[in-house]
Amino acid sequence: MFLFARVSKIPVDGIVAEGQSAVDESLLTGEAMPVDKQSGDEVIGATINREGLLKIKATRVGADTTLAQIIRLVDMAQTSKAPIQRFADRAASYFVPGVVAAALLTFAAWTFWGYRQMMSSCVRSLYSSLPVRARWGWRRQPQ
């Protein structure tokens, strides 16, 4: 049995044996208003006794408390990978070398066939697109 005065932290999970108070559970539940607790109600560790005097019988302490279980679950979630993340990592292990290989092949093509031939193909594509651009330009002349 533990006795908790007004504005004191409750470090253990337990059941209220005696007393009545408002307990701030916002750290765990996100609830803005304190929750009224009286004899027989369950209290969660890592909460704050706001108003009265509570005598609490501890049911879980240390690594068995609700807060310790939440910390353990968050830690497991952060250290493990989801199946889609493993798939993305596997796809990236093929995609990145593929992009590097394509870049090397492009560099080899430019080096082997020469800058002039590649440039002429770029110029040809530019010439083939000019009539389309000119047509659009004639339609949209300023007035």
mmCIF file of C-alpha atoms in Angstrom:
data_model
loop_
_atom_site.group_PDB
_atom_site.id
_atom_site.type_symbol
_atom_site.label_atom_id
_atom_site.label_comp_id
_atom_site.label_asym_id
_atom_site.label_seq_id
_atom_site.Cartn_x
_atom_site.Cartn_y
_atom_site.Cartn_z
ATOM 1 C CA MET A 1 0.000 0.000 0.000
ATOM 2 C CA PHE A 2 1.200 3.472 -0.929
ATOM 3 C CA LEU A 3 -0.112 6.819 0.263
ATOM 4 C CA PHE A 4 -0.136 9.690 -2.249
ATOM 5 C CA ALA A 5 -0.712 13.290 -1.189
ATOM 6 C CA ARG A 6 -2.053 16.149 -3.308
ATOM 7 C CA VAL A 7 0.052 17.018 -6.429
ATOM 8 C CA SER A 8 2.254 13.932 -6.233
ATOM 9 C CA LYS A 9 3.254 11.526 -8.993
ATOM 10 C CA ILE A 10 1.882 7.984 -8.953
ATOM 11 C CA PRO A 11 4.713 5.666 -10.107
ATOM 12 C CA VAL A 12 2.850 2.323 -9.967
ATOM 13 C CA ASP A 13 -0.279 0.776 -11.448
ATOM 14 C CA GLY A 14 -2.782 -0.103 -8.769
ATOM 15 C CA ILE A 15 -6.239 0.063 -7.253
ATOM 16 C CA VAL A 16 -7.468 2.835 -4.973
ATOM 17 C CA ALA A 17 -7.991 1.319 -1.507
ATOM 18 C CA GLU A 18 -9.056 4.523 0.254
ATOM 19 C CA GLY A 19 -9.637 8.144 -0.622
ATOM 20 C CA GLN A 20 -10.987 10.227 -3.426
ATOM 21 C CA SER A 21 -9.155 12.502 -5.871
ATOM 22 C CA ALA A 22 -8.817 13.762 -9.421
ATOM 23 C CA VAL A 23 -5.937 12.120 -11.283
ATOM 24 C CA ASP A 24 -4.249 13.699 -14.328
ATOM 25 C CA GLU A 25 -3.785 10.878 -16.889
ATOM 26 C CA SER A 26 -2.939 13.185 -19.806
ATOM 27 C CA LEU A 27 0.578 11.736 -20.226
ATOM 28 C CA LEU A 28 -0.839 8.331 -21.169
ATOM 29 C CA THR A 29 -4.350 8.993 -22.456
ATOM 30 C CA GLY A 30 -4.107 12.553 -23.792
ATOM 31 C CA GLU A 31 -7.260 13.435 -21.881
ATOM 32 C CA ALA A 32 -7.187 17.125 -20.958
ATOM 33 C CA MET A 33 -9.278 16.985 -17.793
ATOM 34 C CA PRO A 34 -8.318 15.049 -14.642
ATOM 35 C CA VAL A 35 -10.320 11.867 -14.019
ATOM 36 C CA ASP A 36 -12.100 11.402 -10.700
ATOM 37 C CA LYS A 37 -10.922 8.323 -8.795
ATOM 38 C CA GLN A 38 -12.428 6.764 -5.695
ATOM 39 C CA SER A 39 -12.162 3.538 -3.749
ATOM 40 C CA GLY A 40 -12.045 0.510 -6.086
ATOM 41 C CA ASP A 41 -10.962 2.453 -9.221
ATOM 42 C CA GLU A 42 -7.825 1.518 -11.130
ATOM 43 C CA VAL A 43 -4.980 4.021 -11.436
ATOM 44 C CA ILE A 44 -2.186 3.941 -13.974
ATOM 45 C CA GLY A 45 1.458 4.683 -13.200
ATOM 46 C CA ALA A 46 3.040 7.896 -14.566
ATOM 47 C CA THR A 47 -0.047 9.912 -13.596
ATOM 48 C CA ILE A 48 -0.407 12.814 -11.153
ATOM 49 C CA ASN A 49 -2.698 12.966 -8.122
ATOM 50 C CA ARG A 50 -4.200 16.480 -8.411
ATOM 51 C CA GLU A 51 -6.557 17.039 -5.488
ATOM 52 C CA GLY A 52 -7.062 14.634 -2.593
ATOM 53 C CA LEU A 53 -5.298 11.939 -0.599
ATOM 54 C CA LEU A 54 -5.159 8.428 -2.117
ATOM 55 C CA LYS A 55 -4.131 5.130 -0.587
ATOM 56 C CA ILE A 56 -3.267 2.810 -3.482
ATOM 57 C CA LYS A 57 -2.634 -0.936 -3.461
ATOM 58 C CA ALA A 58 0.052 -1.603 -6.098
ATOM 59 C CA THR A 59 -0.809 -4.258 -8.680
ATOM 60 C CA ARG A 60 2.079 -3.726 -11.113
ATOM 61 C CA VAL A 61 5.468 -2.136 -10.503
ATOM 62 C CA GLY A 62 8.654 -1.561 -12.502
ATOM 63 C CA ALA A 63 8.779 -3.325 -15.886
ATOM 64 C CA ASP A 64 5.178 -4.558 -15.553
ATOM 65 C CA THR A 65 3.540 -1.110 -15.471
ATOM 66 C CA THR A 66 1.476 0.232 -18.353
ATOM 67 C CA LEU A 67 4.082 2.910 -19.120
ATOM 68 C CA ALA A 68 6.880 0.307 -19.280
ATOM 69 C CA GLN A 69 4.800 -1.807 -21.687
ATOM 70 C CA ILE A 70 4.161 1.228 -23.919
ATOM 71 C CA ILE A 71 7.886 2.031 -23.975
ATOM 72 C CA ARG A 72 8.692 -1.587 -24.856
ATOM 73 C CA LEU A 73 6.133 -1.634 -27.717
ATOM 74 C CA VAL A 74 7.407 1.679 -29.152
ATOM 75 C CA ASP A 75 10.972 0.386 -28.999
ATOM 76 C CA MET A 76 9.969 -2.806 -30.848
ATOM 77 C CA ALA A 77 8.122 -0.775 -33.499
ATOM 78 C CA GLN A 78 11.144 1.471 -34.063
ATOM 79 C CA THR A 79 13.665 -1.361 -34.371
ATOM 80 C CA SER A 80 11.670 -3.674 -36.655
ATOM 81 C CA LYS A 81 10.879 -3.158 -40.341
ATOM 82 C CA ALA A 82 7.462 -3.383 -41.929
ATOM 83 C CA PRO A 83 7.072 -5.798 -44.884
ATOM 84 C CA ILE A 84 6.595 -2.905 -47.343
ATOM 85 C CA GLN A 85 9.802 -1.302 -46.077
ATOM 86 C CA ARG A 86 11.723 -4.535 -46.692
ATOM 87 C CA PHE A 87 10.248 -4.654 -50.222
ATOM 88 C CA ALA A 88 11.265 -1.022 -50.872
ATOM 89 C CA ASP A 89 14.805 -1.743 -49.673
ATOM 90 C CA ARG A 90 15.015 -4.764 -51.975
ATOM 91 C CA ALA A 91 13.693 -2.774 -54.958
ATOM 92 C CA ALA A 92 16.164 0.040 -54.257
ATOM 93 C CA SER A 93 19.024 -2.472 -54.183
ATOM 94 C CA TYR A 94 18.256 -3.242 -57.852
ATOM 95 C CA PHE A 95 17.097 0.219 -58.971
ATOM 96 C CA VAL A 96 20.117 2.247 -57.843
ATOM 97 C CA PRO A 97 22.714 0.028 -59.583
ATOM 98 C CA GLY A 98 20.474 0.062 -62.674
ATOM 99 C CA VAL A 99 20.464 3.852 -62.774
ATOM 100 C CA VAL A 100 24.233 3.964 -62.290
ATOM 101 C CA ALA A 101 24.672 1.422 -65.115
ATOM 102 C CA ALA A 102 22.442 3.490 -67.422
ATOM 103 C CA ALA A 103 24.493 6.590 -66.632
ATOM 104 C CA LEU A 104 27.725 4.727 -67.396
ATOM 105 C CA LEU A 105 26.290 3.396 -70.678
ATOM 106 C CA THR A 106 25.242 6.917 -71.659
ATOM 107 C CA PHE A 107 28.710 8.213 -70.871
ATOM 108 C CA ALA A 108 30.277 5.388 -72.922
ATOM 109 C CA ALA A 109 27.949 6.109 -75.861
ATOM 110 C CA TRP A 110 28.864 9.794 -75.838
ATOM 111 C CA THR A 111 32.526 8.904 -75.656
ATOM 112 C CA PHE A 112 32.407 6.188 -78.333
ATOM 113 C CA TRP A 113 30.162 7.850 -80.940
ATOM 114 C CA GLY A 114 31.380 11.290 -80.187
ATOM 115 C CA TYR A 115 29.831 14.505 -79.129
ATOM 116 C CA ARG A 116 29.111 15.658 -82.696
ATOM 117 C CA GLN A 117 26.836 12.731 -83.637
ATOM 118 C CA MET A 118 24.886 12.936 -80.397
ATOM 119 C CA MET A 119 24.565 16.684 -80.810
ATOM 120 C CA SER A 120 23.236 16.298 -84.332
ATOM 121 C CA SER A 121 20.510 13.981 -83.080
ATOM 122 C CA CYS A 122 19.534 16.586 -80.499
ATOM 123 C CA VAL A 123 19.465 19.277 -83.174
ATOM 124 C CA ARG A 124 17.274 17.081 -85.409
ATOM 125 C CA SER A 125 14.737 16.681 -82.632
ATOM 126 C CA LEU A 126 14.807 20.441 -82.080
ATOM 127 C CA TYR A 127 14.153 21.077 -85.799
ATOM 128 C CA SER A 128 11.274 18.621 -85.855
ATOM 129 C CA SER A 129 9.593 20.396 -82.929
ATOM 130 C CA LEU A 130 9.957 23.924 -84.330
ATOM 131 C CA PRO A 131 6.905 23.803 -86.659
ATOM 132 C CA VAL A 132 4.707 22.833 -83.717
ATOM 133 C CA ARG A 133 6.059 25.660 -81.556
ATOM 134 C CA ALA A 134 5.678 28.140 -84.408
ATOM 135 C CA ARG A 135 2.062 27.120 -84.941
ATOM 136 C CA TRP A 136 1.265 27.654 -81.265
ATOM 137 C CA GLY A 137 3.070 30.966 -81.311
ATOM 138 C CA TRP A 138 1.083 32.300 -84.269
ATOM 139 C CA ARG A 139 -2.185 31.493 -82.551
ATOM 140 C CA ARG A 140 -1.244 33.358 -79.388
ATOM 141 C CA GLN A 141 0.027 36.662 -80.715
ATOM 142 C CA PRO A 142 -0.338 39.690 -78.460
ATOM 143 C CA GLN A 143 -3.176 41.998 -79.371
#
